[in-house]
Protein backbone atom coordinates (compact mmCIF):
# COMPACT_ATOMS: atom_id res chain seq x y z
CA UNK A 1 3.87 11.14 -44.05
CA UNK A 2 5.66 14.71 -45.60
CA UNK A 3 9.62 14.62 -46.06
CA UNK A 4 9.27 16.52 -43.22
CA UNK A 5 7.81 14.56 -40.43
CA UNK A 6 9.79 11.16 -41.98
CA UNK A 7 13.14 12.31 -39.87
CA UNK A 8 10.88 12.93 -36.43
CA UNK A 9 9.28 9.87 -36.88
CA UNK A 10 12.44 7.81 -37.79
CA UNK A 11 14.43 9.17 -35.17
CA UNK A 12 11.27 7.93 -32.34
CA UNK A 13 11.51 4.74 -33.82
CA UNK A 14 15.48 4.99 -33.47
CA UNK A 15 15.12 5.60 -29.77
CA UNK A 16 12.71 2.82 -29.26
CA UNK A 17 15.03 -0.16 -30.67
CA UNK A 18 17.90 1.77 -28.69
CA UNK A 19 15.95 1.18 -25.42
CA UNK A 20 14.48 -1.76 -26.07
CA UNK A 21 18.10 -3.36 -26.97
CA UNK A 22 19.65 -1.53 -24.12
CA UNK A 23 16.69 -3.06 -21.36
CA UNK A 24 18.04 -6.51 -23.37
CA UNK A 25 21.57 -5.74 -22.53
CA UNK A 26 20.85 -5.41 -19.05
CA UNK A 27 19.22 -8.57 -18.71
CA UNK A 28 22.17 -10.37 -19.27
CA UNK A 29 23.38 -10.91 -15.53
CA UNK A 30 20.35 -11.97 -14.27
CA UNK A 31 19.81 -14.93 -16.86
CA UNK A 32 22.64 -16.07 -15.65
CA UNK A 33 21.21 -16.70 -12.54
CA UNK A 34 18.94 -19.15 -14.16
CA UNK A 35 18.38 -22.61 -14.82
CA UNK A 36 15.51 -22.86 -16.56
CA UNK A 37 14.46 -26.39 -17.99
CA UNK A 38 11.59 -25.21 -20.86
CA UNK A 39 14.53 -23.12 -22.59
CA UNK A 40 12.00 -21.94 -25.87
CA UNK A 41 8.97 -20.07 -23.59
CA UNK A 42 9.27 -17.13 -21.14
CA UNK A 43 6.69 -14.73 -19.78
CA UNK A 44 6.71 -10.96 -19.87
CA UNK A 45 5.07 -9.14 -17.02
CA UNK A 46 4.44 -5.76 -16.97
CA UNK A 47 5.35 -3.73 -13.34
CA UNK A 48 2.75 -0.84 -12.90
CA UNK A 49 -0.79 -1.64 -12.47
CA UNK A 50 -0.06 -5.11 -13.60
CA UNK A 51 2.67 -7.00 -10.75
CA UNK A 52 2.26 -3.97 -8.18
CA UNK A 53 -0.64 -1.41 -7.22
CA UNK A 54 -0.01 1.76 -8.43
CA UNK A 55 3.60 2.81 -10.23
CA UNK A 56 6.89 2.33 -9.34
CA UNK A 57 8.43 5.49 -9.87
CA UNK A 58 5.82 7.59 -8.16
CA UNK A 59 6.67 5.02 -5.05
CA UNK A 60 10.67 5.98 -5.73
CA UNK A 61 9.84 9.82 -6.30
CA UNK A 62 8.13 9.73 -2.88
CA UNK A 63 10.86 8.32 -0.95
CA UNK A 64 14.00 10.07 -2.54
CA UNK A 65 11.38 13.03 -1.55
CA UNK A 66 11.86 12.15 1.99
CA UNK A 67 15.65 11.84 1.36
CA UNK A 68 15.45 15.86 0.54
CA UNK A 69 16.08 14.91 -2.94
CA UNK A 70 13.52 17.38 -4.31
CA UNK A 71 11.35 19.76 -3.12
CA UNK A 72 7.21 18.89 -2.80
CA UNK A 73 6.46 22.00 -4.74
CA UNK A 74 9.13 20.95 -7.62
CA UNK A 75 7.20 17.47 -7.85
CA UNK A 76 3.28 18.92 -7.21
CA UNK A 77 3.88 21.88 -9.95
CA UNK A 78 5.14 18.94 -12.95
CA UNK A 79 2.17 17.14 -11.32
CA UNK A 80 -0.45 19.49 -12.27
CA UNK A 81 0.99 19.92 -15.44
CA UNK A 82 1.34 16.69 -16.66
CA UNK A 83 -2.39 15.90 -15.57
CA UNK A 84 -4.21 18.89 -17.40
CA UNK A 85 -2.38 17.86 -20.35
CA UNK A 86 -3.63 14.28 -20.18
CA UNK A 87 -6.84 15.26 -18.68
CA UNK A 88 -8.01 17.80 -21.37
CA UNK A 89 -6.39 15.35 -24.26
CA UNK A 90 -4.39 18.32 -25.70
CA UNK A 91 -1.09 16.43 -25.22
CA UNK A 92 2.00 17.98 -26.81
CA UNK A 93 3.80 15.16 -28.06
CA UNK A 94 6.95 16.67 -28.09
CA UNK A 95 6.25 17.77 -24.91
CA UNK A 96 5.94 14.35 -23.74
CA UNK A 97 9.12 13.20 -25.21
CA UNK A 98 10.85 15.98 -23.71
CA UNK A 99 9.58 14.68 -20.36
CA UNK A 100 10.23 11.73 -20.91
CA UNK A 101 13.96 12.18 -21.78
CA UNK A 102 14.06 14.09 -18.19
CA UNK A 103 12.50 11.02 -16.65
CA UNK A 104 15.89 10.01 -14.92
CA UNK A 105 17.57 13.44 -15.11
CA UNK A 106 17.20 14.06 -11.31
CA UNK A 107 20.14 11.55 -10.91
CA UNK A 108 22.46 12.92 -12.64
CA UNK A 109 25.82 13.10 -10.36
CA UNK A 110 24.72 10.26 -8.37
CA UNK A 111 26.37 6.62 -8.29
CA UNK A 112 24.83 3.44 -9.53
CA UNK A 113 25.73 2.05 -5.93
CA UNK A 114 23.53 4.66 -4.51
CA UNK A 115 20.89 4.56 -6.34
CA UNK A 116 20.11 0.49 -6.06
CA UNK A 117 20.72 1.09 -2.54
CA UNK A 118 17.99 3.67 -1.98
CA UNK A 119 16.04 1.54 -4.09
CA UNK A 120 16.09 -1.59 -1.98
CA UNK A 121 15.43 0.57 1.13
CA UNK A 122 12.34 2.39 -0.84
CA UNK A 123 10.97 -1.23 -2.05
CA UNK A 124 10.86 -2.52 1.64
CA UNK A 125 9.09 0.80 2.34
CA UNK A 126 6.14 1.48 0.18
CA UNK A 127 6.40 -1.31 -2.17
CA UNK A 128 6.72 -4.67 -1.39
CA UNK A 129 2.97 -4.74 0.46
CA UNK A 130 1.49 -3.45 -2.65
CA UNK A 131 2.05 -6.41 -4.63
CA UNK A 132 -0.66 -8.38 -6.65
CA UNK A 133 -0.81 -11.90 -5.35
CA UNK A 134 -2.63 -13.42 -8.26
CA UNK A 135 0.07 -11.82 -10.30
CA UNK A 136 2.61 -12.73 -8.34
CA UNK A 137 1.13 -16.97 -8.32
CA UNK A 138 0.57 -16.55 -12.29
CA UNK A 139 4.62 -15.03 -12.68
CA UNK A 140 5.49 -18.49 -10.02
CA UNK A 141 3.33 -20.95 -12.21
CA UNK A 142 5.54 -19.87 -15.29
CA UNK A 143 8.65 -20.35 -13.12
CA UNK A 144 6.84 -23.87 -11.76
CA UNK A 145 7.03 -24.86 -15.32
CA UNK A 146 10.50 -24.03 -15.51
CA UNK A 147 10.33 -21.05 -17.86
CA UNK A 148 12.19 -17.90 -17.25
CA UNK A 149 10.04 -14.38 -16.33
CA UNK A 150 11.20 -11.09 -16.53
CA UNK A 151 9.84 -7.81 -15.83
CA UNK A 152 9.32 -5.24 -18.84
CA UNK A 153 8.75 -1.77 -17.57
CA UNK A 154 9.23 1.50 -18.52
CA UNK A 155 10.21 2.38 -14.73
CA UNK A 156 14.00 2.59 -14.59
CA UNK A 157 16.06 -0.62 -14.33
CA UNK A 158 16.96 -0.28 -11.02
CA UNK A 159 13.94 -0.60 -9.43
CA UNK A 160 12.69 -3.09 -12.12
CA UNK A 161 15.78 -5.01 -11.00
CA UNK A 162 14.87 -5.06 -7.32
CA UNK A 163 11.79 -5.99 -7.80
CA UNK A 164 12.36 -8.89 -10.13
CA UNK A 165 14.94 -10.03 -7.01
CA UNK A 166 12.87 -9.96 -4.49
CA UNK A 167 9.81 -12.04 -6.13
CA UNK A 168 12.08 -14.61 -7.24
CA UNK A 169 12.19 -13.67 -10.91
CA UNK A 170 14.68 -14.48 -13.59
CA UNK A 171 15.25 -10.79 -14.28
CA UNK A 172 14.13 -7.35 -15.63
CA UNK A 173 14.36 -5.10 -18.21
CA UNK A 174 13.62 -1.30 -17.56
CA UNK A 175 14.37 2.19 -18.89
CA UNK A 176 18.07 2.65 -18.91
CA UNK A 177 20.00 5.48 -17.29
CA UNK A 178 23.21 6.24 -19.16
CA UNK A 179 26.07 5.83 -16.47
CA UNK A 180 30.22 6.61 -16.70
CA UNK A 181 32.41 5.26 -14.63
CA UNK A 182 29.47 4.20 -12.04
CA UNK A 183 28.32 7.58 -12.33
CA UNK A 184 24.98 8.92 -13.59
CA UNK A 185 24.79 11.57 -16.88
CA UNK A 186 21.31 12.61 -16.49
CA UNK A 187 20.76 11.24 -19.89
CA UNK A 188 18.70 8.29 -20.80
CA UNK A 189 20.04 5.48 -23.33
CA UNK A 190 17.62 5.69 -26.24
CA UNK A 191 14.15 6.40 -24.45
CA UNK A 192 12.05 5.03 -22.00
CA UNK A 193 11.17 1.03 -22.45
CA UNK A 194 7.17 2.22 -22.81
CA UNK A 195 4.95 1.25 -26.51
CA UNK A 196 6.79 -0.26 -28.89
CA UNK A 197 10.00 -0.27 -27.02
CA UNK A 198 9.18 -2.82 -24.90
CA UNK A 199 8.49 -5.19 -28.29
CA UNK A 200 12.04 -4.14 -29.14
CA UNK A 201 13.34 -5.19 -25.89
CA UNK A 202 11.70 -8.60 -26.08
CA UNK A 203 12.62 -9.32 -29.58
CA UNK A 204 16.58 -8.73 -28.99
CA UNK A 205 16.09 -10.98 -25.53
CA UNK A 206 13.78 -13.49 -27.59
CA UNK A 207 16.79 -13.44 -30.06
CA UNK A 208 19.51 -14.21 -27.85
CA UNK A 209 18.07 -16.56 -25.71
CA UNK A 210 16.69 -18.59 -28.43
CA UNK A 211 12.62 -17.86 -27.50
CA UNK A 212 9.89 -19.18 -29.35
CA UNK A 213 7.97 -16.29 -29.27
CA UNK A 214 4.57 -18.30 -30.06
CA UNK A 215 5.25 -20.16 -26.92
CA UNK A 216 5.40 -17.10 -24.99
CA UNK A 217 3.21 -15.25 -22.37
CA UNK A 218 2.69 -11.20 -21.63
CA UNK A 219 0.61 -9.67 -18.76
CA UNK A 220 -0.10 -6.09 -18.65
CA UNK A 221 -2.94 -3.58 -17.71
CA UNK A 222 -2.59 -0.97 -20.29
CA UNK A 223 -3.04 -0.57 -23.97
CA UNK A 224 -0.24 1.29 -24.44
CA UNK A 225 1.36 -2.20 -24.25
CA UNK A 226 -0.30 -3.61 -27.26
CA UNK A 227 3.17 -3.91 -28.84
CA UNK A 228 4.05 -6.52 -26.82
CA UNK A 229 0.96 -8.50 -25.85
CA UNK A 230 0.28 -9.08 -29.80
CA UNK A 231 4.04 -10.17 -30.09
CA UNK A 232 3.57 -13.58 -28.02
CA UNK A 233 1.47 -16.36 -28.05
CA UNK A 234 0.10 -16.00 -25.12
CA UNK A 235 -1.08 -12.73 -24.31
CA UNK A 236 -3.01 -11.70 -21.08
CA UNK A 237 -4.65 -8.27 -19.34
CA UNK A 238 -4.57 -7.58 -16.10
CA UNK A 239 -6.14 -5.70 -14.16
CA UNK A 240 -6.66 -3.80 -17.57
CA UNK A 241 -7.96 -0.37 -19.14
CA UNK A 242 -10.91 0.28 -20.59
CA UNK A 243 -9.44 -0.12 -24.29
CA UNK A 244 -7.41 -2.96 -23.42
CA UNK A 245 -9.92 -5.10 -21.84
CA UNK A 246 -12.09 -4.10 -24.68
CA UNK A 247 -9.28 -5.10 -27.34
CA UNK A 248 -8.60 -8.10 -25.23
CA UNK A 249 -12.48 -9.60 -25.29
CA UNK A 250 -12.36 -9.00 -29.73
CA UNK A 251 -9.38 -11.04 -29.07
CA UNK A 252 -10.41 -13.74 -26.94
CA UNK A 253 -7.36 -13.44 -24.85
CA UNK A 254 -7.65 -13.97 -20.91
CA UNK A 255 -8.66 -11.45 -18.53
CA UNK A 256 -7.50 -11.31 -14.96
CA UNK A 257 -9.21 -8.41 -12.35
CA UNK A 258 -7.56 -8.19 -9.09
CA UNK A 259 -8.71 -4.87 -8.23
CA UNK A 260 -12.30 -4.98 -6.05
CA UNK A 261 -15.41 -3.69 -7.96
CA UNK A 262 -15.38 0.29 -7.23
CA UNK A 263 -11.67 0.10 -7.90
CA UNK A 264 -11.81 -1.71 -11.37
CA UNK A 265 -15.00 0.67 -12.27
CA UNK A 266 -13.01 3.71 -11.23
CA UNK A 267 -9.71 2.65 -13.01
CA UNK A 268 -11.90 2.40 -15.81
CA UNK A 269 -12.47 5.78 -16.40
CA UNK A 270 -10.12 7.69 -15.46
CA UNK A 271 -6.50 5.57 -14.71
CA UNK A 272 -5.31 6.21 -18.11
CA UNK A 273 -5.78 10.46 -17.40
CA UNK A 274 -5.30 10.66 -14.41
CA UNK A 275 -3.34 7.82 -12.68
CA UNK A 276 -0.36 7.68 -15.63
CA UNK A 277 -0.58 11.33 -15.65
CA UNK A 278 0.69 11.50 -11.63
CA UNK A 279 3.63 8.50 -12.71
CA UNK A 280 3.91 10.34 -15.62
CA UNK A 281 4.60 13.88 -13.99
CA UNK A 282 6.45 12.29 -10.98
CA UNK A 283 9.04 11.91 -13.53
CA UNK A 284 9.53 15.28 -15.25
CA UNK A 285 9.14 16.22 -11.83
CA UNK A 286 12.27 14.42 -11.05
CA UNK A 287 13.80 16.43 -14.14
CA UNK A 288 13.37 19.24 -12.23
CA UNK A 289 15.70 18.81 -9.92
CA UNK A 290 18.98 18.27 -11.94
CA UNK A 291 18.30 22.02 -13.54
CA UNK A 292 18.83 23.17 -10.10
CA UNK A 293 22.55 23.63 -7.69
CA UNK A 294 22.73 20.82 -5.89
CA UNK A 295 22.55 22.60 -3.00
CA UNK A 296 18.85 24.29 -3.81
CA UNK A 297 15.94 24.15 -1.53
């Protein structure tokens, strides 16, 4: 590493701890909530690809759409962009980060109140039928046990949130939206939970809820969350990538599948281009929209 790139790279790092103690943070109200009798394990479930088909914020993009949010050409133009970049693997990375920092810009002005309420209406809509019902009866046979289960996404909090409410679940940590007074900034609070943030965010939860995290389980279908899987005991891949089911077979970990055969072949190939690049872009699409007058077509 030159003296040069040691700042960059520090500062990334910096953000990720941020977010991952921030997703913590918010995690506090819903423990509350719960009882649980094994107090030393908990299991980690990813949301995209892994709890529900398909991801979360494309489903929220594409009903605040409807709600005139944003425009279709505003969303289809960071669409194409993001997927040629991902596609052709020549990636900016600080073009990603910048996109990623934009990821919950589009709500900048709006309340918190507003938001989860759009969100409960948008999870009725287009998400609660795309649930994963072996996922769903391997997150109840943790809370059968009496362990606690949260969500760790890098979708924003308030859908994570709704989600985790609706199936029952202790709670969820997500990407956090920086918020005065009940009102949206724009800004995000660190970056967004995704890599090694979510290991951040488990570790500060692990800490203050007294976790053993060798008597812990994490589900997820991508490879970007390696970070976490090889932070518990009991790690698991669902539903998962090409590398990740690879990495998971060296490893002898388990392997769930709940995709049908075409599906799981196709995902295969090309969900880690093409399918994060559409979540992906969906949100610096949704960036888009707070450069703009509110009143722009």
């Amino acid at each position: 590493m030159t003296p040069s790139e040691r700042p960059r790279r520090l500062n990334l790092q910096q953000r990720s701890v941020l977010a991952g103690e921030a997703a913590a943070a918010s995690a506090e109200v819903e423990t509350a909530l719960s009882t649980p009798s094994d107090t030393a394990a908990a299991a980690f479930f990813d949301v995209d690809n892994t709890i529900m088909q398909g991801a979360s914020i494309f489903h929220l993009a594409r009903g605040l759409h409807r709600r005139q949010f944003f425009t279709t050409r505003e969303i289809a133009s960071a669409a194409w962009k993001q997927a040629y970049f991902r596609v052709v693997g020549v990636e900016d990375p600080e073009h990603v980060a910048e996109a990623r920092s934009s990821a919950l810009s589009f709500i900048a002005g709006h309340t918190t109140t507003e938001l989860e309420e759009l969100t409960e209406e948008i999870f009725d809509e287009a998400m609660a039928h795309r649930i994963w019902p072996g996922t769903r009866a391997l997150a109840q046979l943790h809370l059968d046990e009496g362990q606690r289960v949260w969500l760790v996404t890098a979708a924003p909090i308030e859908i994570a949130a709704v989600i985790a409410r609706r199936l029952g679940l202790t709670g969820a940590m997500g990407t956090v939206a920086e918020h005065v007074d009940g009102v949206y900034t724009g800004r995000l609070v660190g970056d967004l939970l995704h890599g090694p943030a979510k290991a951040e965010a488990i570790k500060a939860l692990a800490a203050r809820e007294g976790l053993d995290l060798a008597l812990c389980s994490a589900y997820s279908d991508s490879s970007n969350d390696l970070p976490m899987l090889e932070l518990v005991g009991d790690p698991c891949a669902i539903n998962p990538d090409a590398r990740l089911r690879a990495h998971a077979r060296a490893q002898g970990w388990r392997v769930r599948d709940y995709r049908t055969g075409r599906k799981a072949a196709r995902a295969g190939l090309t969900a880690a281009a093409v399918a994060g690049a559409v979540s992906g872009a969906v949100a610096a699409g949704l960036g888009v929209r707070a450069a703009r007058r509110p009143n722009d077509a």
